[in-house]
mmCIF file with all atom_site columns, C-alpha atoms in Angstrom:
data_model
loop_
_atom_site.group_PDB
_atom_site.id
_atom_site.type_symbol
_atom_site.label_atom_id
_atom_site.label_alt_id
_atom_site.label_comp_id
_atom_site.label_asym_id
_atom_site.label_entity_id
_atom_site.label_seq_id
_atom_site.pdbx_PDB_ins_code
_atom_site.Cartn_x
_atom_site.Cartn_y
_atom_site.Cartn_z
_atom_site.occupancy
_atom_site.B_iso_or_equiv
_atom_site.pdbx_formal_charge
_atom_site.auth_seq_id
_atom_site.auth_comp_id
_atom_site.auth_asym_id
_atom_site.auth_atom_id
_atom_site.pdbx_PDB_model_num
ATOM 1   C CA . MET F 1 1   ? 209.419 10.948  -65.202  1.00 53.00 ? 128 MET F CA 1
ATOM 2   C CA . LYS F 1 2   ? 205.674 10.770  -64.822  1.00 51.00 ? 129 LYS F CA 1
ATOM 3   C CA . MET F 1 3   ? 203.813 7.463   -64.864  1.00 51.00 ? 130 MET F CA 1
ATOM 4   C CA . GLN F 1 4   ? 201.863 8.602   -67.935  1.00 52.00 ? 131 GLN F CA 1
ATOM 5   C CA . ASP F 1 5   ? 205.124 9.247   -69.830  1.00 51.00 ? 132 ASP F CA 1
ATOM 6   C CA . ILE F 1 6   ? 206.376 5.785   -68.933  1.00 44.00 ? 133 ILE F CA 1
ATOM 7   C CA . LYS F 1 7   ? 203.157 4.212   -70.215  1.00 47.00 ? 134 LYS F CA 1
ATOM 8   C CA . THR F 1 8   ? 203.453 6.190   -73.452  1.00 47.00 ? 135 THR F CA 1
ATOM 9   C CA . LEU F 1 9   ? 207.024 5.034   -73.972  1.00 44.00 ? 136 LEU F CA 1
ATOM 10  C CA . ILE F 1 10  ? 206.097 1.409   -73.350  1.00 45.00 ? 137 ILE F CA 1
ATOM 11  C CA . THR F 1 11  ? 203.126 1.610   -75.728  1.00 49.00 ? 138 THR F CA 1
ATOM 12  C CA . SER F 1 12  ? 205.175 3.294   -78.456  1.00 49.00 ? 139 SER F CA 1
ATOM 13  C CA . GLY F 1 13  ? 207.986 0.770   -78.064  1.00 51.00 ? 140 GLY F CA 1
ATOM 14  C CA . THR F 1 14  ? 205.563 -2.140  -78.291  1.00 49.00 ? 141 THR F CA 1
ATOM 15  C CA . ILE F 1 15  ? 204.027 -0.785  -81.495  1.00 46.00 ? 142 ILE F CA 1
ATOM 16  C CA . ILE F 1 16  ? 207.416 -0.222  -83.109  1.00 49.00 ? 143 ILE F CA 1
ATOM 17  C CA . LEU F 1 17  ? 208.525 -3.732  -82.139  1.00 47.00 ? 144 LEU F CA 1
ATOM 18  C CA . ALA F 1 18  ? 205.314 -5.243  -83.496  1.00 45.00 ? 145 ALA F CA 1
ATOM 19  C CA . VAL F 1 19  ? 205.707 -3.434  -86.834  1.00 41.00 ? 146 VAL F CA 1
ATOM 20  C CA . ALA F 1 20  ? 209.328 -4.557  -87.117  1.00 47.00 ? 147 ALA F CA 1
ATOM 21  C CA . LEU F 1 21  ? 208.428 -8.175  -86.378  1.00 44.00 ? 148 LEU F CA 1
ATOM 22  C CA . TYR F 1 22  ? 205.599 -8.091  -88.926  1.00 45.00 ? 149 TYR F CA 1
ATOM 23  C CA . MET F 1 23  ? 207.891 -6.727  -91.618  1.00 48.00 ? 150 MET F CA 1
ATOM 24  C CA . ILE F 1 24  ? 210.343 -9.548  -90.946  1.00 46.00 ? 151 ILE F CA 1
ATOM 25  C CA . PHE F 1 25  ? 208.048 -12.491 -90.264  1.00 47.00 ? 152 PHE F CA 1
ATOM 26  C CA . GLY F 1 26  ? 204.541 -11.355 -90.994  1.00 47.00 ? 153 GLY F CA 1
ATOM 27  C CA . ARG F 1 27  ? 204.035 -12.384 -94.620  1.00 39.00 ? 154 ARG F CA 1
ATOM 28  C CA . SER F 1 28  ? 200.640 -13.966 -95.041  1.00 36.00 ? 155 SER F CA 1
ATOM 29  C CA . PRO F 1 29  ? 200.219 -17.384 -96.694  1.00 36.00 ? 156 PRO F CA 1
ATOM 30  C CA . ALA F 1 30  ? 198.557 -15.657 -99.649  1.00 34.00 ? 157 ALA F CA 1
ATOM 31  C CA . GLU F 1 31  ? 201.566 -13.392 -100.136 1.00 36.00 ? 158 GLU F CA 1
ATOM 32  C CA . ASP F 1 32  ? 203.920 -16.364 -99.905  1.00 39.00 ? 159 ASP F CA 1
ATOM 33  C CA . GLN F 1 33  ? 201.845 -18.267 -102.451 1.00 35.00 ? 160 GLN F CA 1
ATOM 34  C CA . SER F 1 34  ? 201.798 -15.368 -104.909 1.00 34.00 ? 161 SER F CA 1
ATOM 35  C CA . THR F 1 35  ? 205.586 -15.097 -104.910 1.00 31.00 ? 162 THR F CA 1
ATOM 36  C CA . LYS F 1 36  ? 206.278 -18.817 -104.855 1.00 36.00 ? 163 LYS F CA 1
ATOM 37  C CA . SER F 1 37  ? 208.390 -19.950 -107.818 1.00 36.00 ? 164 SER F CA 1
ATOM 38  C CA . VAL F 1 38  ? 208.709 -23.365 -109.368 1.00 40.00 ? 165 VAL F CA 1
ATOM 39  C CA . THR F 1 39  ? 212.033 -23.805 -107.596 1.00 38.00 ? 166 THR F CA 1
ATOM 40  C CA . ASP F 1 40  ? 210.080 -23.978 -104.308 1.00 49.00 ? 167 ASP F CA 1
ATOM 41  C CA . GLN F 1 41  ? 208.184 -27.033 -105.525 1.00 58.00 ? 168 GLN F CA 1
ATOM 42  C CA . GLN F 1 42  ? 209.215 -30.632 -105.155 1.00 72.00 ? 169 GLN F CA 1
ATOM 43  C CA . GLY F 1 43  ? 208.694 -33.017 -108.065 1.00 87.00 ? 170 GLY F CA 1
ATOM 44  C CA . THR F 1 44  ? 208.640 -36.796 -107.891 1.00 95.00 ? 171 THR F CA 1
ATOM 45  C CA . ILE F 1 45  ? 209.749 -37.346 -111.507 1.00 98.00 ? 172 ILE F CA 1
ATOM 46  C CA . THR F 1 46  ? 213.295 -36.158 -112.080 1.00 98.00 ? 173 THR F CA 1
ATOM 47  C CA . ILE F 1 47  ? 214.915 -35.218 -115.348 1.00 98.00 ? 174 ILE F CA 1
ATOM 48  C CA . GLU F 1 48  ? 217.538 -37.885 -114.685 1.00 98.00 ? 175 GLU F CA 1
ATOM 49  C CA . GLN F 1 49  ? 214.796 -40.522 -114.490 1.00 98.00 ? 176 GLN F CA 1
ATOM 50  C CA . VAL F 1 50  ? 213.317 -39.361 -117.778 1.00 98.00 ? 177 VAL F CA 1
ATOM 51  C CA . GLU F 1 51  ? 216.696 -39.429 -119.480 1.00 98.00 ? 178 GLU F CA 1
ATOM 52  C CA . GLU F 1 52  ? 217.431 -42.905 -118.136 1.00 98.00 ? 179 GLU F CA 1
ATOM 53  C CA . LYS F 1 53  ? 214.072 -44.460 -119.069 1.00 98.00 ? 180 LYS F CA 1
ATOM 54  C CA . THR F 1 54  ? 213.775 -42.840 -122.499 1.00 98.00 ? 181 THR F CA 1
ATOM 55  C CA . GLY F 1 55  ? 217.443 -42.970 -123.460 1.00 98.00 ? 182 GLY F CA 1
ATOM 56  C CA . ASN F 1 56  ? 217.202 -39.351 -124.614 1.00 98.00 ? 183 ASN F CA 1
ATOM 57  C CA . LYS F 1 57  ? 219.212 -36.375 -123.437 1.00 98.00 ? 184 LYS F CA 1
ATOM 58  C CA . ARG F 1 58  ? 217.825 -33.087 -122.190 1.00 98.00 ? 185 ARG F CA 1
ATOM 59  C CA . PHE F 1 59  ? 218.106 -29.906 -124.232 1.00 98.00 ? 186 PHE F CA 1
ATOM 60  C CA . GLU F 1 60  ? 217.584 -26.308 -123.190 1.00 98.00 ? 187 GLU F CA 1
ATOM 61  C CA . ILE F 1 61  ? 214.924 -24.044 -124.639 1.00 98.00 ? 188 ILE F CA 1
ATOM 62  C CA . ASP F 1 62  ? 214.217 -20.306 -124.519 1.00 98.00 ? 189 ASP F CA 1
ATOM 63  C CA . TYR F 1 63  ? 210.611 -19.602 -123.633 1.00 98.00 ? 190 TYR F CA 1
ATOM 64  C CA . ILE F 1 64  ? 208.675 -17.108 -125.771 1.00 98.00 ? 191 ILE F CA 1
ATOM 65  C CA . LYS F 1 65  ? 204.987 -17.446 -124.901 1.00 98.00 ? 192 LYS F CA 1
ATOM 66  C CA . ALA F 1 66  ? 202.203 -19.832 -123.881 1.00 98.00 ? 193 ALA F CA 1
ATOM 67  C CA . TYR F 1 67  ? 199.158 -20.487 -126.021 1.00 97.00 ? 194 TYR F CA 1
ATOM 68  C CA . ASP F 1 68  ? 197.418 -22.297 -123.186 1.00 97.00 ? 195 ASP F CA 1
ATOM 69  C CA . GLY F 1 69  ? 198.377 -24.463 -120.243 1.00 98.00 ? 196 GLY F CA 1
ATOM 70  C CA . ASP F 1 70  ? 199.833 -27.295 -122.304 1.00 98.00 ? 197 ASP F CA 1
ATOM 71  C CA . THR F 1 71  ? 201.282 -25.618 -125.413 1.00 98.00 ? 198 THR F CA 1
ATOM 72  C CA . ILE F 1 72  ? 204.065 -23.063 -125.624 1.00 98.00 ? 199 ILE F CA 1
ATOM 73  C CA . GLN F 1 73  ? 206.345 -21.423 -128.151 1.00 98.00 ? 200 GLN F CA 1
ATOM 74  C CA . ALA F 1 74  ? 210.106 -21.483 -127.628 1.00 98.00 ? 201 ALA F CA 1
ATOM 75  C CA . ILE F 1 75  ? 213.391 -21.033 -129.405 1.00 98.00 ? 202 ILE F CA 1
ATOM 76  C CA . ILE F 1 76  ? 215.346 -24.240 -129.900 1.00 98.00 ? 203 ILE F CA 1
ATOM 77  C CA . ASN F 1 77  ? 218.695 -24.094 -131.644 1.00 95.00 ? 204 ASN F CA 1
ATOM 78  C CA . GLY F 1 78  ? 217.828 -20.666 -133.000 1.00 96.00 ? 205 GLY F CA 1
ATOM 79  C CA . GLU F 1 79  ? 214.464 -21.763 -134.400 1.00 97.00 ? 206 GLU F CA 1
ATOM 80  C CA . LYS F 1 80  ? 210.969 -20.897 -133.161 1.00 98.00 ? 207 LYS F CA 1
ATOM 81  C CA . ARG F 1 81  ? 208.976 -24.056 -132.406 1.00 98.00 ? 208 ARG F CA 1
ATOM 82  C CA . LYS F 1 82  ? 205.750 -24.989 -130.664 1.00 98.00 ? 209 LYS F CA 1
ATOM 83  C CA . ILE F 1 83  ? 206.033 -27.516 -127.856 1.00 98.00 ? 210 ILE F CA 1
ATOM 84  C CA . ARG F 1 84  ? 203.088 -29.658 -126.745 1.00 98.00 ? 211 ARG F CA 1
ATOM 85  C CA . LEU F 1 85  ? 203.400 -31.188 -123.282 1.00 98.00 ? 212 LEU F CA 1
ATOM 86  C CA . LEU F 1 86  ? 203.307 -34.966 -123.543 1.00 98.00 ? 213 LEU F CA 1
ATOM 87  C CA . MET F 1 87  ? 200.330 -36.858 -122.129 1.00 98.00 ? 214 MET F CA 1
ATOM 88  C CA . VAL F 1 88  ? 198.487 -33.977 -120.468 1.00 98.00 ? 215 VAL F CA 1
ATOM 89  C CA . ASP F 1 89  ? 195.602 -31.803 -121.568 1.00 98.00 ? 216 ASP F CA 1
ATOM 90  C CA . THR F 1 90  ? 194.391 -28.516 -120.112 1.00 98.00 ? 217 THR F CA 1
ATOM 91  C CA . PRO F 1 91  ? 191.018 -26.879 -120.863 1.00 98.00 ? 218 PRO F CA 1
ATOM 92  C CA . GLU F 1 92  ? 190.889 -25.027 -124.174 1.00 96.00 ? 219 GLU F CA 1
ATOM 93  C CA . MET F 1 93  ? 191.215 -21.274 -124.533 1.00 95.00 ? 220 MET F CA 1
ATOM 94  C CA . ASN F 1 94  ? 189.022 -21.427 -127.678 1.00 91.00 ? 221 ASN F CA 1
ATOM 95  C CA . TYR F 1 95  ? 190.510 -18.292 -129.200 1.00 86.00 ? 222 TYR F CA 1
ATOM 96  C CA . ASN F 1 96  ? 188.439 -18.619 -132.381 1.00 81.00 ? 223 ASN F CA 1
ATOM 97  C CA . LYS F 1 97  ? 185.398 -20.389 -130.968 1.00 79.00 ? 224 LYS F CA 1
ATOM 98  C CA . GLY F 1 98  ? 184.070 -18.167 -128.229 1.00 81.00 ? 225 GLY F CA 1
ATOM 99  C CA . GLY F 1 99  ? 184.897 -18.147 -124.540 1.00 89.00 ? 226 GLY F CA 1
ATOM 100 C CA . ALA F 1 100 ? 187.554 -20.168 -122.764 1.00 95.00 ? 227 ALA F CA 1
ATOM 101 C CA . GLN F 1 101 ? 186.577 -23.381 -121.040 1.00 96.00 ? 228 GLN F CA 1
ATOM 102 C CA . PRO F 1 102 ? 186.503 -23.376 -117.232 1.00 97.00 ? 229 PRO F CA 1
ATOM 103 C CA . TYR F 1 103 ? 190.038 -23.410 -115.758 1.00 98.00 ? 230 TYR F CA 1
ATOM 104 C CA . ALA F 1 104 ? 191.655 -22.706 -119.125 1.00 98.00 ? 231 ALA F CA 1
ATOM 105 C CA . GLU F 1 105 ? 192.735 -19.232 -118.018 1.00 97.00 ? 232 GLU F CA 1
ATOM 106 C CA . GLU F 1 106 ? 194.004 -20.562 -114.699 1.00 98.00 ? 233 GLU F CA 1
ATOM 107 C CA . ALA F 1 107 ? 196.042 -23.298 -116.395 1.00 98.00 ? 234 ALA F CA 1
ATOM 108 C CA . LYS F 1 108 ? 197.536 -20.845 -118.884 1.00 98.00 ? 235 LYS F CA 1
ATOM 109 C CA . GLU F 1 109 ? 198.425 -18.317 -116.190 1.00 98.00 ? 236 GLU F CA 1
ATOM 110 C CA . TYR F 1 110 ? 199.952 -21.061 -114.058 1.00 98.00 ? 237 TYR F CA 1
ATOM 111 C CA . THR F 1 111 ? 202.188 -22.158 -116.914 1.00 98.00 ? 238 THR F CA 1
ATOM 112 C CA . ILE F 1 112 ? 203.138 -18.574 -117.785 1.00 98.00 ? 239 ILE F CA 1
ATOM 113 C CA . ASN F 1 113 ? 203.967 -17.776 -114.164 1.00 98.00 ? 240 ASN F CA 1
ATOM 114 C CA . LEU F 1 114 ? 206.347 -20.714 -113.859 1.00 98.00 ? 241 LEU F CA 1
ATOM 115 C CA . LEU F 1 115 ? 208.033 -20.233 -117.209 1.00 98.00 ? 242 LEU F CA 1
ATOM 116 C CA . GLU F 1 116 ? 208.523 -16.478 -116.867 1.00 98.00 ? 243 GLU F CA 1
ATOM 117 C CA . LYS F 1 117 ? 210.205 -16.913 -113.469 1.00 97.00 ? 244 LYS F CA 1
ATOM 118 C CA . ALA F 1 118 ? 212.314 -19.890 -114.529 1.00 98.00 ? 245 ALA F CA 1
ATOM 119 C CA . LYS F 1 119 ? 216.075 -19.750 -114.485 1.00 98.00 ? 246 LYS F CA 1
ATOM 120 C CA . LYS F 1 120 ? 216.376 -22.831 -116.701 1.00 98.00 ? 247 LYS F CA 1
ATOM 121 C CA . ILE F 1 121 ? 213.922 -24.692 -118.943 1.00 98.00 ? 248 ILE F CA 1
ATOM 122 C CA . GLU F 1 122 ? 214.817 -28.082 -120.393 1.00 98.00 ? 249 GLU F CA 1
ATOM 123 C CA . ALA F 1 123 ? 212.972 -30.631 -122.494 1.00 98.00 ? 250 ALA F CA 1
ATOM 124 C CA . VAL F 1 124 ? 213.312 -34.367 -123.065 1.00 98.00 ? 251 VAL F CA 1
ATOM 125 C CA . TYR F 1 125 ? 211.659 -36.456 -125.776 1.00 98.00 ? 252 TYR F CA 1
ATOM 126 C CA . ASP F 1 126 ? 210.038 -39.814 -125.114 1.00 98.00 ? 253 ASP F CA 1
ATOM 127 C CA . VAL F 1 127 ? 210.905 -42.938 -127.130 1.00 98.00 ? 254 VAL F CA 1
ATOM 128 C CA . GLY F 1 128 ? 208.351 -42.382 -129.899 1.00 98.00 ? 255 GLY F CA 1
ATOM 129 C CA . PRO F 1 129 ? 207.745 -39.634 -132.489 1.00 98.00 ? 256 PRO F CA 1
ATOM 130 C CA . GLU F 1 130 ? 209.150 -36.229 -131.578 1.00 98.00 ? 257 GLU F CA 1
ATOM 131 C CA . THR F 1 131 ? 206.350 -34.290 -133.314 1.00 98.00 ? 258 THR F CA 1
ATOM 132 C CA . ASP F 1 132 ? 202.574 -34.574 -133.693 1.00 97.00 ? 259 ASP F CA 1
ATOM 133 C CA . ASN F 1 133 ? 200.359 -34.047 -136.738 1.00 96.00 ? 260 ASN F CA 1
ATOM 134 C CA . TYR F 1 134 ? 200.602 -30.278 -136.249 1.00 96.00 ? 261 TYR F CA 1
ATOM 135 C CA . ASP F 1 135 ? 204.414 -30.348 -136.274 1.00 97.00 ? 262 ASP F CA 1
ATOM 136 C CA . ARG F 1 136 ? 204.525 -29.481 -132.583 1.00 98.00 ? 263 ARG F CA 1
ATOM 137 C CA . LEU F 1 137 ? 207.362 -30.982 -130.576 1.00 98.00 ? 264 LEU F CA 1
ATOM 138 C CA . LEU F 1 138 ? 206.200 -33.525 -128.005 1.00 98.00 ? 265 LEU F CA 1
ATOM 139 C CA . ALA F 1 139 ? 208.239 -33.418 -124.844 1.00 98.00 ? 266 ALA F CA 1
ATOM 140 C CA . TYR F 1 140 ? 208.559 -33.591 -121.088 1.00 98.00 ? 267 TYR F CA 1
ATOM 141 C CA . LEU F 1 141 ? 209.244 -30.016 -119.981 1.00 98.00 ? 268 LEU F CA 1
ATOM 142 C CA . PHE F 1 142 ? 211.308 -29.312 -116.873 1.00 98.00 ? 269 PHE F CA 1
ATOM 143 C CA . VAL F 1 143 ? 211.207 -25.870 -115.289 1.00 98.00 ? 270 VAL F CA 1
ATOM 144 C CA . ASP F 1 144 ? 214.110 -25.434 -112.871 1.00 98.00 ? 271 ASP F CA 1
ATOM 145 C CA . ASN F 1 145 ? 214.282 -29.238 -112.609 1.00 97.00 ? 272 ASN F CA 1
ATOM 146 C CA . VAL F 1 146 ? 210.564 -29.653 -111.863 1.00 98.00 ? 273 VAL F CA 1
ATOM 147 C CA . LEU F 1 147 ? 208.395 -31.396 -114.479 1.00 98.00 ? 274 LEU F CA 1
ATOM 148 C CA . LEU F 1 148 ? 205.706 -28.979 -115.712 1.00 98.00 ? 275 LEU F CA 1
ATOM 149 C CA . GLN F 1 149 ? 203.295 -31.806 -116.493 1.00 98.00 ? 276 GLN F CA 1
ATOM 150 C CA . GLU F 1 150 ? 203.551 -32.995 -112.901 1.00 98.00 ? 277 GLU F CA 1
ATOM 151 C CA . SER F 1 151 ? 202.955 -29.483 -111.559 1.00 98.00 ? 278 SER F CA 1
ATOM 152 C CA . LEU F 1 152 ? 199.814 -29.020 -113.659 1.00 98.00 ? 279 LEU F CA 1
ATOM 153 C CA . LEU F 1 153 ? 198.461 -32.419 -112.677 1.00 98.00 ? 280 LEU F CA 1
ATOM 154 C CA . ASN F 1 154 ? 199.213 -31.749 -109.015 1.00 98.00 ? 281 ASN F CA 1
ATOM 155 C CA . GLU F 1 155 ? 197.179 -28.536 -109.137 1.00 98.00 ? 282 GLU F CA 1
ATOM 156 C CA . GLY F 1 156 ? 194.227 -30.178 -110.845 1.00 98.00 ? 283 GLY F CA 1
ATOM 157 C CA . LEU F 1 157 ? 194.724 -27.918 -113.869 1.00 98.00 ? 284 LEU F CA 1
ATOM 158 C CA . ALA F 1 158 ? 195.437 -30.716 -116.344 1.00 98.00 ? 285 ALA F CA 1
ATOM 159 C CA . VAL F 1 159 ? 194.325 -34.280 -117.021 1.00 98.00 ? 286 VAL F CA 1
ATOM 160 C CA . VAL F 1 160 ? 196.166 -37.299 -118.366 1.00 98.00 ? 287 VAL F CA 1
ATOM 161 C CA . ARG F 1 161 ? 195.105 -37.546 -122.010 1.00 98.00 ? 288 ARG F CA 1
ATOM 162 C CA . TYR F 1 162 ? 196.272 -38.168 -125.572 1.00 97.00 ? 289 TYR F CA 1
ATOM 163 C CA . ILE F 1 163 ? 198.235 -41.308 -124.800 1.00 97.00 ? 290 ILE F CA 1
ATOM 164 C CA . HIS F 1 164 ? 200.017 -42.589 -127.886 1.00 97.00 ? 291 HIS F CA 1
ATOM 165 C CA . LYS F 1 165 ? 202.362 -45.515 -127.392 1.00 97.00 ? 292 LYS F CA 1
ATOM 166 C CA . PRO F 1 166 ? 205.316 -45.672 -127.220 1.00 98.00 ? 293 PRO F CA 1
ATOM 167 C CA . ASN F 1 167 ? 205.318 -42.022 -126.064 1.00 98.00 ? 294 ASN F CA 1
ATOM 168 C CA . ASN F 1 168 ? 203.865 -43.046 -122.708 1.00 98.00 ? 295 ASN F CA 1
ATOM 169 C CA . THR F 1 169 ? 206.859 -44.017 -120.580 1.00 98.00 ? 296 THR F CA 1
ATOM 170 C CA . PHE F 1 170 ? 205.536 -42.119 -117.542 1.00 98.00 ? 297 PHE F CA 1
ATOM 171 C CA . GLU F 1 171 ? 201.830 -42.731 -118.045 1.00 98.00 ? 298 GLU F CA 1
ATOM 172 C CA . ASP F 1 172 ? 201.407 -44.707 -114.815 1.00 98.00 ? 299 ASP F CA 1
ATOM 173 C CA . ALA F 1 173 ? 203.261 -42.078 -112.801 1.00 98.00 ? 300 ALA F CA 1
ATOM 174 C CA . PHE F 1 174 ? 201.104 -39.341 -114.323 1.00 98.00 ? 301 PHE F CA 1
ATOM 175 C CA . ARG F 1 175 ? 197.918 -41.218 -113.448 1.00 98.00 ? 302 ARG F CA 1
ATOM 176 C CA . ASP F 1 176 ? 199.047 -41.636 -109.841 1.00 98.00 ? 303 ASP F CA 1
ATOM 177 C CA . ILE F 1 177 ? 199.643 -37.885 -109.592 1.00 98.00 ? 304 ILE F CA 1
ATOM 178 C CA . GLN F 1 178 ? 196.278 -37.134 -111.173 1.00 98.00 ? 305 GLN F CA 1
ATOM 179 C CA . GLU F 1 179 ? 194.500 -39.455 -108.758 1.00 98.00 ? 306 GLU F CA 1
ATOM 180 C CA . LYS F 1 180 ? 195.701 -37.404 -105.786 1.00 98.00 ? 307 LYS F CA 1
ATOM 181 C CA . ALA F 1 181 ? 194.310 -34.214 -107.325 1.00 98.00 ? 308 ALA F CA 1
ATOM 182 C CA . GLN F 1 182 ? 191.035 -36.000 -108.036 1.00 97.00 ? 309 GLN F CA 1
ATOM 183 C CA . ASP F 1 183 ? 190.760 -37.214 -104.459 1.00 98.00 ? 310 ASP F CA 1
ATOM 184 C CA . ALA F 1 184 ? 191.419 -33.668 -103.227 1.00 98.00 ? 311 ALA F CA 1
ATOM 185 C CA . LYS F 1 185 ? 188.839 -32.288 -105.712 1.00 97.00 ? 312 LYS F CA 1
ATOM 186 C CA . LEU F 1 186 ? 191.220 -29.626 -106.953 1.00 98.00 ? 313 LEU F CA 1
ATOM 187 C CA . ASN F 1 187 ? 190.118 -27.191 -109.676 1.00 98.00 ? 314 ASN F CA 1
ATOM 188 C CA . ILE F 1 188 ? 189.047 -29.334 -112.666 1.00 98.00 ? 315 ILE F CA 1
ATOM 189 C CA . TRP F 1 189 ? 188.132 -32.141 -110.294 1.00 98.00 ? 316 TRP F CA 1
ATOM 190 C CA . SER F 1 190 ? 185.970 -29.917 -108.076 1.00 97.00 ? 317 SER F CA 1
ATOM 191 C CA . HIS F 1 191 ? 183.139 -30.359 -110.592 1.00 97.00 ? 318 HIS F CA 1
ATOM 192 C CA . GLU F 1 192 ? 181.889 -33.894 -111.039 1.00 95.00 ? 319 GLU F CA 1
ATOM 193 C CA . ASP F 1 193 ? 181.880 -35.025 -114.668 1.00 96.00 ? 320 ASP F CA 1
ATOM 194 C CA . TYR F 1 194 ? 183.506 -31.827 -115.958 1.00 98.00 ? 321 TYR F CA 1
ATOM 195 C CA . TYR F 1 195 ? 186.163 -34.032 -117.480 1.00 98.00 ? 322 TYR F CA 1
ATOM 196 C CA . GLN F 1 196 ? 184.929 -37.178 -119.206 1.00 97.00 ? 323 GLN F CA 1
ATOM 197 C CA . LYS F 1 197 ? 186.562 -39.664 -121.555 1.00 92.00 ? 324 LYS F CA 1
ATOM 198 C CA . ASP F 1 198 ? 185.717 -37.547 -124.597 1.00 95.00 ? 325 ASP F CA 1
ATOM 199 C CA . GLY F 1 199 ? 187.083 -34.329 -123.100 1.00 96.00 ? 326 GLY F CA 1
ATOM 200 C CA . PHE F 1 200 ? 185.922 -31.348 -121.064 1.00 97.00 ? 327 PHE F CA 1
ATOM 201 C CA . HIS F 1 201 ? 182.221 -30.526 -120.624 1.00 96.00 ? 328 HIS F CA 1
ATOM 202 C CA . PRO F 1 202 ? 181.815 -26.820 -119.767 1.00 95.00 ? 329 PRO F CA 1
ATOM 203 C CA . GLU F 1 203 ? 178.035 -27.217 -119.465 1.00 94.00 ? 330 GLU F CA 1
ATOM 204 C CA . VAL F 1 204 ? 178.567 -29.213 -116.270 1.00 94.00 ? 331 VAL F CA 1
ATOM 205 C CA . VAL F 1 205 ? 180.279 -26.251 -114.628 1.00 92.00 ? 332 VAL F CA 1
ATOM 206 C CA . GLN F 1 206 ? 178.106 -23.513 -116.063 1.00 72.00 ? 333 GLN F CA 1
#
């Protein structure tokens, strides 16, 4: 066999090996992130803790759709109901008032992505009223055992807001989670003064 043939074989073999290794191990971080499901996340607030501290039991829901990052529609005991996530607020989509606020689309898509991939979605009430003035259910929502409120706060896509005692059992824990996102300047927190005590200020971002 000629030396040139040997070199060709070695080169071809190396390329084939490289392609095989890439197909097995070569997923980029971006690809991993895009396919990451809520079951890959680790929450600090467990559904068992919520049940213990509120005295309420979990119940399963069937997800239908998300209106925005913090409000969804689901079937509960055969009935369609809106569920508002307790103690968090995401930027408004403003369906009837013009354009969406900054990070509203991202928060909604984040929620949709988790809920559509979920194998199990469960809710737990706090110790106060179970509905708000709009007849929406107020609950902690767990997606494959990970608290959705915590996930949104972790990503800097929601803020701790609308605190109404006694429906605030995990307020301090929520604020601790939010503080980490603030320190990291994630999403909402990447723009100083975008969120203020009276709500979101799109003019700061635009």
